[in-house]
Amino acid sequence: MLGVSVAARVEQVYREDSRRILATLIRLLGDFDLAEEALHEAFFVAVERWQRDGVPASPRAWLVSTGRFKAIDALRRRARFAASQPLLIAQLEELEQVEWSEEDVEDDRLRLIFTCCHPALAADAQVPLTLREVCDLTTEEIARAFLSAPATIAQRIVRAKAKIRDAKIPYQVPTLGELPERLDSVLRVIYLVFNEGYSASGGAELIREDLIREAIRLGRLLMELLPEPEVMGLLALMLLHESRRPARTDKDGKLIVLDEQDRSLWNAELIAEGCGLIERALASRRFGPYCLQAAIAAVHAEAATAADTDWEQIVGLYDVLQRAMPSPVIELNRAAAISKRDGPLAALTLVEAILARGELLDYHLAHSARAEFCRQLGRVEEAREAYQRALELTRQEPERQFIEERLKALE
């Protein structure tokens, strides 16, 4: 019978190191599916061997070696019967000659992140593949988070793996010259995961804590392995947003806007960590859009009350951000800051200009912002019309309830 201490140790190693081991096996074997089979085979063998022989001094290295040998054995058996025997034999010879050391394992996690977020892969496959392979979320969990069918998510993951194999996408960290473009893909994927957790695109819940945790875990991992200013900026941005989560909803799950939040509920530890990171990033003078967004979040976080917020500084940061990364959504957020500094009429003019260009017509927050500015100006009918349009577009229940309450208040 398996001893409790050994069983607990196997579970602990799986929980803490399975993704590291998988990353190394993917590099050594050159195949996602073969590596996953090898990973599970290795842990299955560990249950029996560690009970008999004791837990090895380096469980991670033992599991990588065992998984690799199990994969080679599986390929040998397959080679005896497969029509493509010469190809399999060549693959076997190549695998048997590959050398590795335990020091490679940390780099392998970084390689895996960059592989899953390679720009050659379809954009809608990068997030599911990263969550599956790097974070170990199940296909069902990913599908539930992004309101998709599990079969659809599974197909995207399968196609992405096939693309990596067939296109021979290199399993490596980009060179210094390639890093800016490739790093942007990785940061975008991590921030997409965080945003889906922080403000779900649909469903009954505003917040998905599991996705927030996974995104921050990825951000911390990337920061540990590649401490670039924009990586610091993204991690700071996520931490500062996360610091406000306890105050974003009431006990019934209803949305509470930033100005009305109880700031005593904000997490001071996360605020301190986020502000420290953004100070380091800005000091490098090599900051980009994530750093600027984090700097805006830091100004909010440092204000003791809503009235103490330095809106002049926030508008100035949005000006710089808009030049660095032109976007109608950034324009919309800047308009909200303008409303605090210059009043609702100035903000309404900006929002109506965005909508007049045909941009953000299907974005519920643009219509909600227009409604709010009209309400503040006493233009009740225009506010009601804009809130109705926002209500038609939103797919998230807490936001629907918030807009419905605003509509009732107009009556």
PDB file of C-alpha atoms in Angstrom, residues 154-397:
ATOM      1  CA  ALA A 154     -10.378  21.636 -28.010  1.00  0.00           C
ATOM      2  CA  GLN A 155     -10.263  22.133 -31.789  1.00  0.00           C
ATOM      3  CA  ARG A 156      -8.353  25.399 -31.413  1.00  0.00           C
ATOM      4  CA  ILE A 157      -5.804  23.736 -29.143  1.00  0.00           C
ATOM      5  CA  VAL A 158      -5.390  20.768 -31.501  1.00  0.00           C
ATOM      6  CA  ARG A 159      -4.946  23.070 -34.522  1.00  0.00           C
ATOM      7  CA  ALA A 160      -2.396  25.187 -32.643  1.00  0.00           C
ATOM      8  CA  LYS A 161      -0.345  22.128 -31.679  1.00  0.00           C
ATOM      9  CA  ALA A 162      -0.466  20.864 -35.266  1.00  0.00           C
ATOM     10  CA  LYS A 163       0.668  24.267 -36.517  1.00  0.00           C
ATOM     11  CA  ILE A 164       3.626  24.253 -34.108  1.00  0.00           C
ATOM     12  CA  ARG A 165       4.590  20.741 -35.287  1.00  0.00           C
ATOM     13  CA  ASP A 166       4.021  21.183 -39.026  1.00  0.00           C
ATOM     14  CA  ALA A 167       5.489  24.678 -39.297  1.00  0.00           C
ATOM     15  CA  LYS A 168       8.395  23.611 -37.066  1.00  0.00           C
ATOM     16  CA  ILE A 169       7.901  26.669 -34.877  1.00  0.00           C
ATOM     17  CA  PRO A 170      11.091  26.866 -32.799  1.00  0.00           C
ATOM     18  CA  TYR A 171      10.782  26.082 -29.126  1.00  0.00           C
ATOM     19  CA  GLN A 172      12.956  28.927 -27.913  1.00  0.00           C
ATOM     20  CA  VAL A 173      13.089  32.366 -26.350  1.00  0.00           C
ATOM     21  CA  PRO A 174      13.301  35.004 -29.119  1.00  0.00           C
ATOM     22  CA  THR A 175      16.568  36.729 -29.889  1.00  0.00           C
ATOM     23  CA  LEU A 176      17.080  40.270 -28.612  1.00  0.00           C
ATOM     24  CA  GLY A 177      16.038  41.658 -32.010  1.00  0.00           C
ATOM     25  CA  GLU A 178      12.836  39.596 -32.089  1.00  0.00           C
ATOM     26  CA  LEU A 179      11.936  40.157 -28.441  1.00  0.00           C
ATOM     27  CA  PRO A 180       9.819  43.359 -28.648  1.00  0.00           C
ATOM     28  CA  GLU A 181       7.342  41.929 -31.177  1.00  0.00           C
ATOM     29  CA  ARG A 182       7.205  38.488 -29.573  1.00  0.00           C
ATOM     30  CA  LEU A 183       6.979  39.789 -26.028  1.00  0.00           C
ATOM     31  CA  ASP A 184       3.994  41.902 -27.032  1.00  0.00           C
ATOM     32  CA  SER A 185       2.114  38.722 -28.035  1.00  0.00           C
ATOM     33  CA  VAL A 186       2.857  37.123 -24.663  1.00  0.00           C
ATOM     34  CA  LEU A 187       1.797  40.218 -22.693  1.00  0.00           C
ATOM     35  CA  ARG A 188      -1.386  40.546 -24.777  1.00  0.00           C
ATOM     36  CA  VAL A 189      -2.357  36.936 -24.054  1.00  0.00           C
ATOM     37  CA  ILE A 190      -1.730  37.298 -20.306  1.00  0.00           C
ATOM     38  CA  TYR A 191      -3.736  40.543 -20.187  1.00  0.00           C
ATOM     39  CA  LEU A 192      -6.614  38.938 -22.127  1.00  0.00           C
ATOM     40  CA  VAL A 193      -6.750  36.184 -19.513  1.00  0.00           C
ATOM     41  CA  PHE A 194      -6.720  38.769 -16.708  1.00  0.00           C
ATOM     42  CA  ASN A 195      -9.412  40.946 -18.296  1.00  0.00           C
ATOM     43  CA  GLU A 196     -11.711  37.971 -18.801  1.00  0.00           C
ATOM     44  CA  GLY A 197     -11.331  37.225 -15.099  1.00  0.00           C
ATOM     45  CA  TYR A 198     -11.588  40.828 -13.901  1.00  0.00           C
ATOM     46  CA  SER A 199     -14.599  41.728 -16.018  1.00  0.00           C
ATOM     47  CA  ALA A 200     -16.083  38.648 -17.651  1.00  0.00           C
ATOM     48  CA  SER A 201     -17.392  39.124 -21.186  1.00  0.00           C
ATOM     49  CA  GLY A 202     -20.716  37.561 -20.241  1.00  0.00           C
ATOM     50  CA  GLY A 203     -22.609  35.454 -17.761  1.00  0.00           C
ATOM     51  CA  ALA A 204     -23.930  35.828 -14.226  1.00  0.00           C
ATOM     52  CA  GLU A 205     -20.635  36.720 -12.546  1.00  0.00           C
ATOM     53  CA  LEU A 206     -18.665  39.950 -12.933  1.00  0.00           C
ATOM     54  CA  ILE A 207     -15.412  38.371 -11.720  1.00  0.00           C
ATOM     55  CA  ARG A 208     -13.654  35.041 -12.400  1.00  0.00           C
ATOM     56  CA  GLU A 209     -11.118  34.699  -9.585  1.00  0.00           C
ATOM     57  CA  ASP A 210      -9.512  31.594 -11.109  1.00  0.00           C
ATOM     58  CA  LEU A 211      -8.554  33.463 -14.290  1.00  0.00           C
ATOM     59  CA  ILE A 212      -7.285  36.457 -12.307  1.00  0.00           C
ATOM     60  CA  ARG A 213      -5.058  34.124 -10.285  1.00  0.00           C
ATOM     61  CA  GLU A 214      -3.737  32.378 -13.415  1.00  0.00           C
ATOM     62  CA  ALA A 215      -2.963  35.672 -15.170  1.00  0.00           C
ATOM     63  CA  ILE A 216      -1.109  37.053 -12.160  1.00  0.00           C
ATOM     64  CA  ARG A 217       0.738  33.736 -11.792  1.00  0.00           C
ATOM     65  CA  LEU A 218       1.808  33.975 -15.435  1.00  0.00           C
ATOM     66  CA  GLY A 219       2.822  37.602 -14.922  1.00  0.00           C
ATOM     67  CA  ARG A 220       4.933  36.704 -11.888  1.00  0.00           C
ATOM     68  CA  LEU A 221       6.544  33.816 -13.755  1.00  0.00           C
ATOM     69  CA  LEU A 222       7.375  36.033 -16.721  1.00  0.00           C
ATOM     70  CA  MET A 223       8.699  38.724 -14.389  1.00  0.00           C
ATOM     71  CA  GLU A 224      10.923  36.166 -12.659  1.00  0.00           C
ATOM     72  CA  LEU A 225      12.285  34.849 -15.955  1.00  0.00           C
ATOM     73  CA  LEU A 226      12.341  38.054 -18.027  1.00  0.00           C
ATOM     74  CA  PRO A 227      12.288  41.259 -15.906  1.00  0.00           C
ATOM     75  CA  GLU A 228      11.676  43.716 -18.773  1.00  0.00           C
ATOM     76  CA  PRO A 229       9.996  47.101 -18.022  1.00  0.00           C
ATOM     77  CA  GLU A 230       6.780  46.218 -19.867  1.00  0.00           C
ATOM     78  CA  VAL A 231       6.583  42.919 -17.994  1.00  0.00           C
ATOM     79  CA  MET A 232       6.863  44.921 -14.750  1.00  0.00           C
ATOM     80  CA  GLY A 233       4.203  47.281 -16.100  1.00  0.00           C
ATOM     81  CA  LEU A 234       1.732  44.507 -16.886  1.00  0.00           C
ATOM     82  CA  LEU A 235       2.248  42.778 -13.539  1.00  0.00           C
ATOM     83  CA  ALA A 236       1.862  46.125 -11.740  1.00  0.00           C
ATOM     84  CA  LEU A 237      -1.318  46.881 -13.705  1.00  0.00           C
ATOM     85  CA  MET A 238      -2.868  43.514 -12.795  1.00  0.00           C
ATOM     86  CA  LEU A 239      -1.903  43.819  -9.130  1.00  0.00           C
ATOM     87  CA  LEU A 240      -3.308  47.349  -8.848  1.00  0.00           C
ATOM     88  CA  HIS A 241      -6.602  46.334 -10.462  1.00  0.00           C
ATOM     89  CA  GLU A 242      -6.751  43.214  -8.301  1.00  0.00           C
ATOM     90  CA  SER A 243      -6.206  45.350  -5.174  1.00  0.00           C
ATOM     91  CA  ARG A 244      -9.638  46.934  -5.781  1.00  0.00           C
ATOM     92  CA  ARG A 245     -11.529  43.681  -6.347  1.00  0.00           C
ATOM     93  CA  PRO A 246     -12.977  43.346  -2.796  1.00  0.00           C
ATOM     94  CA  ALA A 247     -14.704  46.725  -3.211  1.00  0.00           C
ATOM     95  CA  ARG A 248     -15.996  46.282  -6.776  1.00  0.00           C
ATOM     96  CA  THR A 249     -19.206  44.473  -5.821  1.00  0.00           C
ATOM     97  CA  ASP A 250     -21.533  44.434  -2.822  1.00  0.00           C
ATOM     98  CA  LYS A 251     -22.551  41.316  -0.874  1.00  0.00           C
ATOM     99  CA  ASP A 252     -25.197  40.570  -3.521  1.00  0.00           C
ATOM    100  CA  GLY A 253     -22.696  40.784  -6.385  1.00  0.00           C
ATOM    101  CA  LYS A 254     -23.916  44.164  -7.630  1.00  0.00           C
ATOM    102  CA  LEU A 255     -21.402  46.420  -9.366  1.00  0.00           C
ATOM    103  CA  ILE A 256     -19.973  49.405  -7.449  1.00  0.00           C
ATOM    104  CA  VAL A 257     -18.331  52.126  -9.551  1.00  0.00           C
ATOM    105  CA  LEU A 258     -14.848  53.385  -8.646  1.00  0.00           C
ATOM    106  CA  ASP A 259     -16.000  56.691  -7.090  1.00  0.00           C
ATOM    107  CA  GLU A 260     -18.381  54.889  -4.719  1.00  0.00           C
ATOM    108  CA  GLN A 261     -16.070  52.078  -3.573  1.00  0.00           C
ATOM    109  CA  ASP A 262     -15.078  51.652   0.068  1.00  0.00           C
ATOM    110  CA  ARG A 263     -11.330  52.251  -0.247  1.00  0.00           C
ATOM    111  CA  SER A 264     -10.640  50.712   3.147  1.00  0.00           C
ATOM    112  CA  LEU A 265     -11.340  47.378   1.429  1.00  0.00           C
ATOM    113  CA  TRP A 266      -8.570  47.903  -1.126  1.00  0.00           C
ATOM    114  CA  ASN A 267      -5.589  45.595  -0.613  1.00  0.00           C
ATOM    115  CA  ALA A 268      -2.730  47.800   0.632  1.00  0.00           C
ATOM    116  CA  GLU A 269      -0.134  45.050   0.145  1.00  0.00           C
ATOM    117  CA  LEU A 270      -0.957  44.641  -3.549  1.00  0.00           C
ATOM    118  CA  ILE A 271      -1.017  48.433  -3.991  1.00  0.00           C
ATOM    119  CA  ALA A 272       2.454  48.746  -2.457  1.00  0.00           C
ATOM    120  CA  GLU A 273       3.813  45.951  -4.660  1.00  0.00           C
ATOM    121  CA  GLY A 274       2.209  47.361  -7.813  1.00  0.00           C
ATOM    122  CA  CYS A 275       3.397  50.922  -7.152  1.00  0.00           C
ATOM    123  CA  GLY A 276       6.911  49.656  -6.435  1.00  0.00           C
ATOM    124  CA  LEU A 277       7.000  47.763  -9.725  1.00  0.00           C
ATOM    125  CA  ILE A 278       5.771  50.696 -11.769  1.00  0.00           C
ATOM    126  CA  GLU A 279       8.340  53.026 -10.187  1.00  0.00           C
ATOM    127  CA  ARG A 280      11.095  50.593 -11.216  1.00  0.00           C
ATOM    128  CA  ALA A 281       9.687  50.307 -14.737  1.00  0.00           C
ATOM    129  CA  LEU A 282       9.316  54.062 -15.268  1.00  0.00           C
ATOM    130  CA  ALA A 283      12.834  54.650 -13.939  1.00  0.00           C
ATOM    131  CA  SER A 284      14.182  52.524 -16.810  1.00  0.00           C
ATOM    132  CA  ARG A 285      12.942  55.123 -19.353  1.00  0.00           C
ATOM    133  CA  ARG A 286      12.011  52.163 -21.627  1.00  0.00           C
ATOM    134  CA  PHE A 287       8.363  51.963 -20.691  1.00  0.00           C
ATOM    135  CA  GLY A 288       5.408  51.353 -23.016  1.00  0.00           C
ATOM    136  CA  PRO A 289       1.591  51.067 -22.925  1.00  0.00           C
ATOM    137  CA  TYR A 290       1.351  48.634 -20.004  1.00  0.00           C
ATOM    138  CA  CYS A 291       3.569  50.829 -17.847  1.00  0.00           C
ATOM    139  CA  LEU A 292       1.456  53.882 -18.681  1.00  0.00           C
ATOM    140  CA  GLN A 293      -1.790  52.070 -17.848  1.00  0.00           C
ATOM    141  CA  ALA A 294      -0.244  50.874 -14.578  1.00  0.00           C
ATOM    142  CA  ALA A 295       0.829  54.444 -13.795  1.00  0.00           C
ATOM    143  CA  ILE A 296      -2.790  55.575 -14.224  1.00  0.00           C
ATOM    144  CA  ALA A 297      -3.968  52.768 -11.920  1.00  0.00           C
ATOM    145  CA  ALA A 298      -1.297  53.822  -9.389  1.00  0.00           C
ATOM    146  CA  VAL A 299      -2.618  57.409  -9.303  1.00  0.00           C
ATOM    147  CA  HIS A 300      -6.086  56.043  -8.471  1.00  0.00           C
ATOM    148  CA  ALA A 301      -4.626  53.670  -5.868  1.00  0.00           C
ATOM    149  CA  GLU A 302      -2.694  56.413  -4.087  1.00  0.00           C
ATOM    150  CA  ALA A 303      -5.752  58.683  -3.655  1.00  0.00           C
ATOM    151  CA  ALA A 304      -7.202  58.330  -0.155  1.00  0.00           C
ATOM    152  CA  THR A 305     -10.654  59.361  -1.448  1.00  0.00           C
ATOM    153  CA  ALA A 306     -12.233  59.803  -4.860  1.00  0.00           C
ATOM    154  CA  ALA A 307     -12.086  63.588  -4.347  1.00  0.00           C
ATOM    155  CA  ASP A 308      -8.314  63.396  -3.805  1.00  0.00           C
ATOM    156  CA  THR A 309      -7.664  61.845  -7.236  1.00  0.00           C
ATOM    157  CA  ASP A 310      -5.157  63.798  -9.335  1.00  0.00           C
ATOM    158  CA  TRP A 311      -7.214  64.018 -12.532  1.00  0.00           C
ATOM    159  CA  GLU A 312      -4.758  66.424 -14.146  1.00  0.00           C
ATOM    160  CA  GLN A 313      -2.042  63.794 -13.922  1.00  0.00           C
ATOM    161  CA  ILE A 314      -4.368  61.045 -15.156  1.00  0.00           C
ATOM    162  CA  VAL A 315      -5.403  63.067 -18.218  1.00  0.00           C
ATOM    163  CA  GLY A 316      -1.735  63.760 -18.949  1.00  0.00           C
ATOM    164  CA  LEU A 317      -0.915  60.041 -18.746  1.00  0.00           C
ATOM    165  CA  TYR A 318      -3.812  59.245 -21.089  1.00  0.00           C
ATOM    166  CA  ASP A 319      -2.446  61.833 -23.538  1.00  0.00           C
ATOM    167  CA  VAL A 320       0.897  60.013 -23.600  1.00  0.00           C
ATOM    168  CA  LEU A 321      -0.818  56.601 -23.796  1.00  0.00           C
ATOM    169  CA  GLN A 322      -2.981  57.684 -26.721  1.00  0.00           C
ATOM    170  CA  ARG A 323       0.116  58.770 -28.638  1.00  0.00           C
ATOM    171  CA  ALA A 324       1.907  55.517 -27.815  1.00  0.00           C
ATOM    172  CA  MET A 325      -1.046  53.257 -28.626  1.00  0.00           C
ATOM    173  CA  PRO A 326      -3.857  55.032 -30.509  1.00  0.00           C
ATOM    174  CA  SER A 327      -7.172  53.407 -29.659  1.00  0.00           C
ATOM    175  CA  PRO A 328     -10.822  54.516 -29.425  1.00  0.00           C
ATOM    176  CA  VAL A 329     -11.121  52.651 -26.101  1.00  0.00           C
ATOM    177  CA  ILE A 330      -8.239  54.697 -24.683  1.00  0.00           C
ATOM    178  CA  GLU A 331      -9.969  57.824 -26.042  1.00  0.00           C
ATOM    179  CA  LEU A 332     -13.118  56.749 -24.196  1.00  0.00           C
ATOM    180  CA  ASN A 333     -11.227  56.253 -20.944  1.00  0.00           C
ATOM    181  CA  ARG A 334      -9.531  59.622 -21.425  1.00  0.00           C
ATOM    182  CA  ALA A 335     -12.973  61.205 -21.882  1.00  0.00           C
ATOM    183  CA  ALA A 336     -14.018  59.793 -18.508  1.00  0.00           C
ATOM    184  CA  ALA A 337     -10.964  61.464 -16.943  1.00  0.00           C
ATOM    185  CA  ILE A 338     -11.765  64.703 -18.796  1.00  0.00           C
ATOM    186  CA  SER A 339     -15.276  64.639 -17.288  1.00  0.00           C
ATOM    187  CA  LYS A 340     -13.710  64.728 -13.814  1.00  0.00           C
ATOM    188  CA  ARG A 341     -11.288  67.505 -14.702  1.00  0.00           C
ATOM    189  CA  ASP A 342     -13.322  69.703 -17.089  1.00  0.00           C
ATOM    190  CA  GLY A 343     -16.933  68.599 -16.578  1.00  0.00           C
ATOM    191  CA  PRO A 344     -19.443  66.348 -18.398  1.00  0.00           C
ATOM    192  CA  LEU A 345     -19.992  68.604 -21.438  1.00  0.00           C
ATOM    193  CA  ALA A 346     -16.337  68.414 -22.514  1.00  0.00           C
ATOM    194  CA  ALA A 347     -16.409  64.622 -22.044  1.00  0.00           C
ATOM    195  CA  LEU A 348     -19.701  64.200 -23.923  1.00  0.00           C
ATOM    196  CA  THR A 349     -18.290  66.099 -26.912  1.00  0.00           C
ATOM    197  CA  LEU A 350     -15.362  63.656 -27.061  1.00  0.00           C
ATOM    198  CA  VAL A 351     -17.536  60.544 -26.770  1.00  0.00           C
ATOM    199  CA  GLU A 352     -19.991  61.732 -29.437  1.00  0.00           C
ATOM    200  CA  ALA A 353     -17.052  62.392 -31.761  1.00  0.00           C
ATOM    201  CA  ILE A 354     -15.854  58.792 -31.295  1.00  0.00           C
ATOM    202  CA  LEU A 355     -19.342  57.421 -32.000  1.00  0.00           C
ATOM    203  CA  ALA A 356     -19.779  59.748 -34.995  1.00  0.00           C
ATOM    204  CA  ARG A 357     -16.677  58.178 -36.579  1.00  0.00           C
ATOM    205  CA  GLY A 358     -18.462  54.835 -36.417  1.00  0.00           C
ATOM    206  CA  GLU A 359     -16.105  53.525 -33.732  1.00  0.00           C
ATOM    207  CA  LEU A 360     -17.328  51.742 -30.598  1.00  0.00           C
ATOM    208  CA  LEU A 361     -20.913  51.665 -31.867  1.00  0.00           C
ATOM    209  CA  ASP A 362     -21.220  48.086 -30.569  1.00  0.00           C
ATOM    210  CA  TYR A 363     -19.295  48.726 -27.339  1.00  0.00           C
ATOM    211  CA  HIS A 364     -21.733  48.983 -24.439  1.00  0.00           C
ATOM    212  CA  LEU A 365     -19.386  51.068 -22.267  1.00  0.00           C
ATOM    213  CA  ALA A 366     -19.277  53.849 -24.883  1.00  0.00           C
ATOM    214  CA  HIS A 367     -23.062  54.196 -24.778  1.00  0.00           C
ATOM    215  CA  SER A 368     -23.079  53.865 -20.997  1.00  0.00           C
ATOM    216  CA  ALA A 369     -20.522  56.697 -20.734  1.00  0.00           C
ATOM    217  CA  ARG A 370     -22.570  58.886 -23.092  1.00  0.00           C
ATOM    218  CA  ALA A 371     -25.666  58.170 -21.010  1.00  0.00           C
ATOM    219  CA  GLU A 372     -23.881  59.124 -17.795  1.00  0.00           C
ATOM    220  CA  PHE A 373     -22.640  62.440 -19.185  1.00  0.00           C
ATOM    221  CA  CYS A 374     -26.099  63.253 -20.574  1.00  0.00           C
ATOM    222  CA  ARG A 375     -27.619  62.408 -17.172  1.00  0.00           C
ATOM    223  CA  GLN A 376     -25.211  64.760 -15.403  1.00  0.00           C
ATOM    224  CA  LEU A 377     -26.173  67.516 -17.869  1.00  0.00           C
ATOM    225  CA  GLY A 378     -29.898  66.955 -17.270  1.00  0.00           C
ATOM    226  CA  ARG A 379     -30.499  65.658 -20.815  1.00  0.00           C
ATOM    227  CA  VAL A 380     -32.781  62.892 -19.581  1.00  0.00           C
ATOM    228  CA  GLU A 381     -34.210  61.604 -22.876  1.00  0.00           C
ATOM    229  CA  GLU A 382     -30.765  61.305 -24.464  1.00  0.00           C
ATOM    230  CA  ALA A 383     -29.486  59.570 -21.341  1.00  0.00           C
ATOM    231  CA  ARG A 384     -32.389  57.098 -21.414  1.00  0.00           C
ATOM    232  CA  GLU A 385     -31.792  56.326 -25.095  1.00  0.00           C
ATOM    233  CA  ALA A 386     -28.073  55.758 -24.533  1.00  0.00           C
ATOM    234  CA  TYR A 387     -28.645  53.538 -21.484  1.00  0.00           C
ATOM    235  CA  GLN A 388     -31.136  51.467 -23.486  1.00  0.00           C
ATOM    236  CA  ARG A 389     -28.549  50.946 -26.212  1.00  0.00           C
ATOM    237  CA  ALA A 390     -25.936  49.952 -23.615  1.00  0.00           C
ATOM    238  CA  LEU A 391     -28.416  47.501 -22.107  1.00  0.00           C
ATOM    239  CA  GLU A 392     -28.977  45.888 -25.510  1.00  0.00           C
ATOM    240  CA  LEU A 393     -25.247  45.367 -25.990  1.00  0.00           C
ATOM    241  CA  THR A 394     -24.081  44.092 -22.602  1.00  0.00           C
ATOM    242  CA  ARG A 395     -23.928  40.337 -21.977  1.00  0.00           C
ATOM    243  CA  GLN A 396     -22.936  40.469 -18.329  1.00  0.00           C
ATOM    244  CA  GLU A 397     -25.646  40.234 -15.673  1.00  0.00           C
TER     245      GLU A 397
END
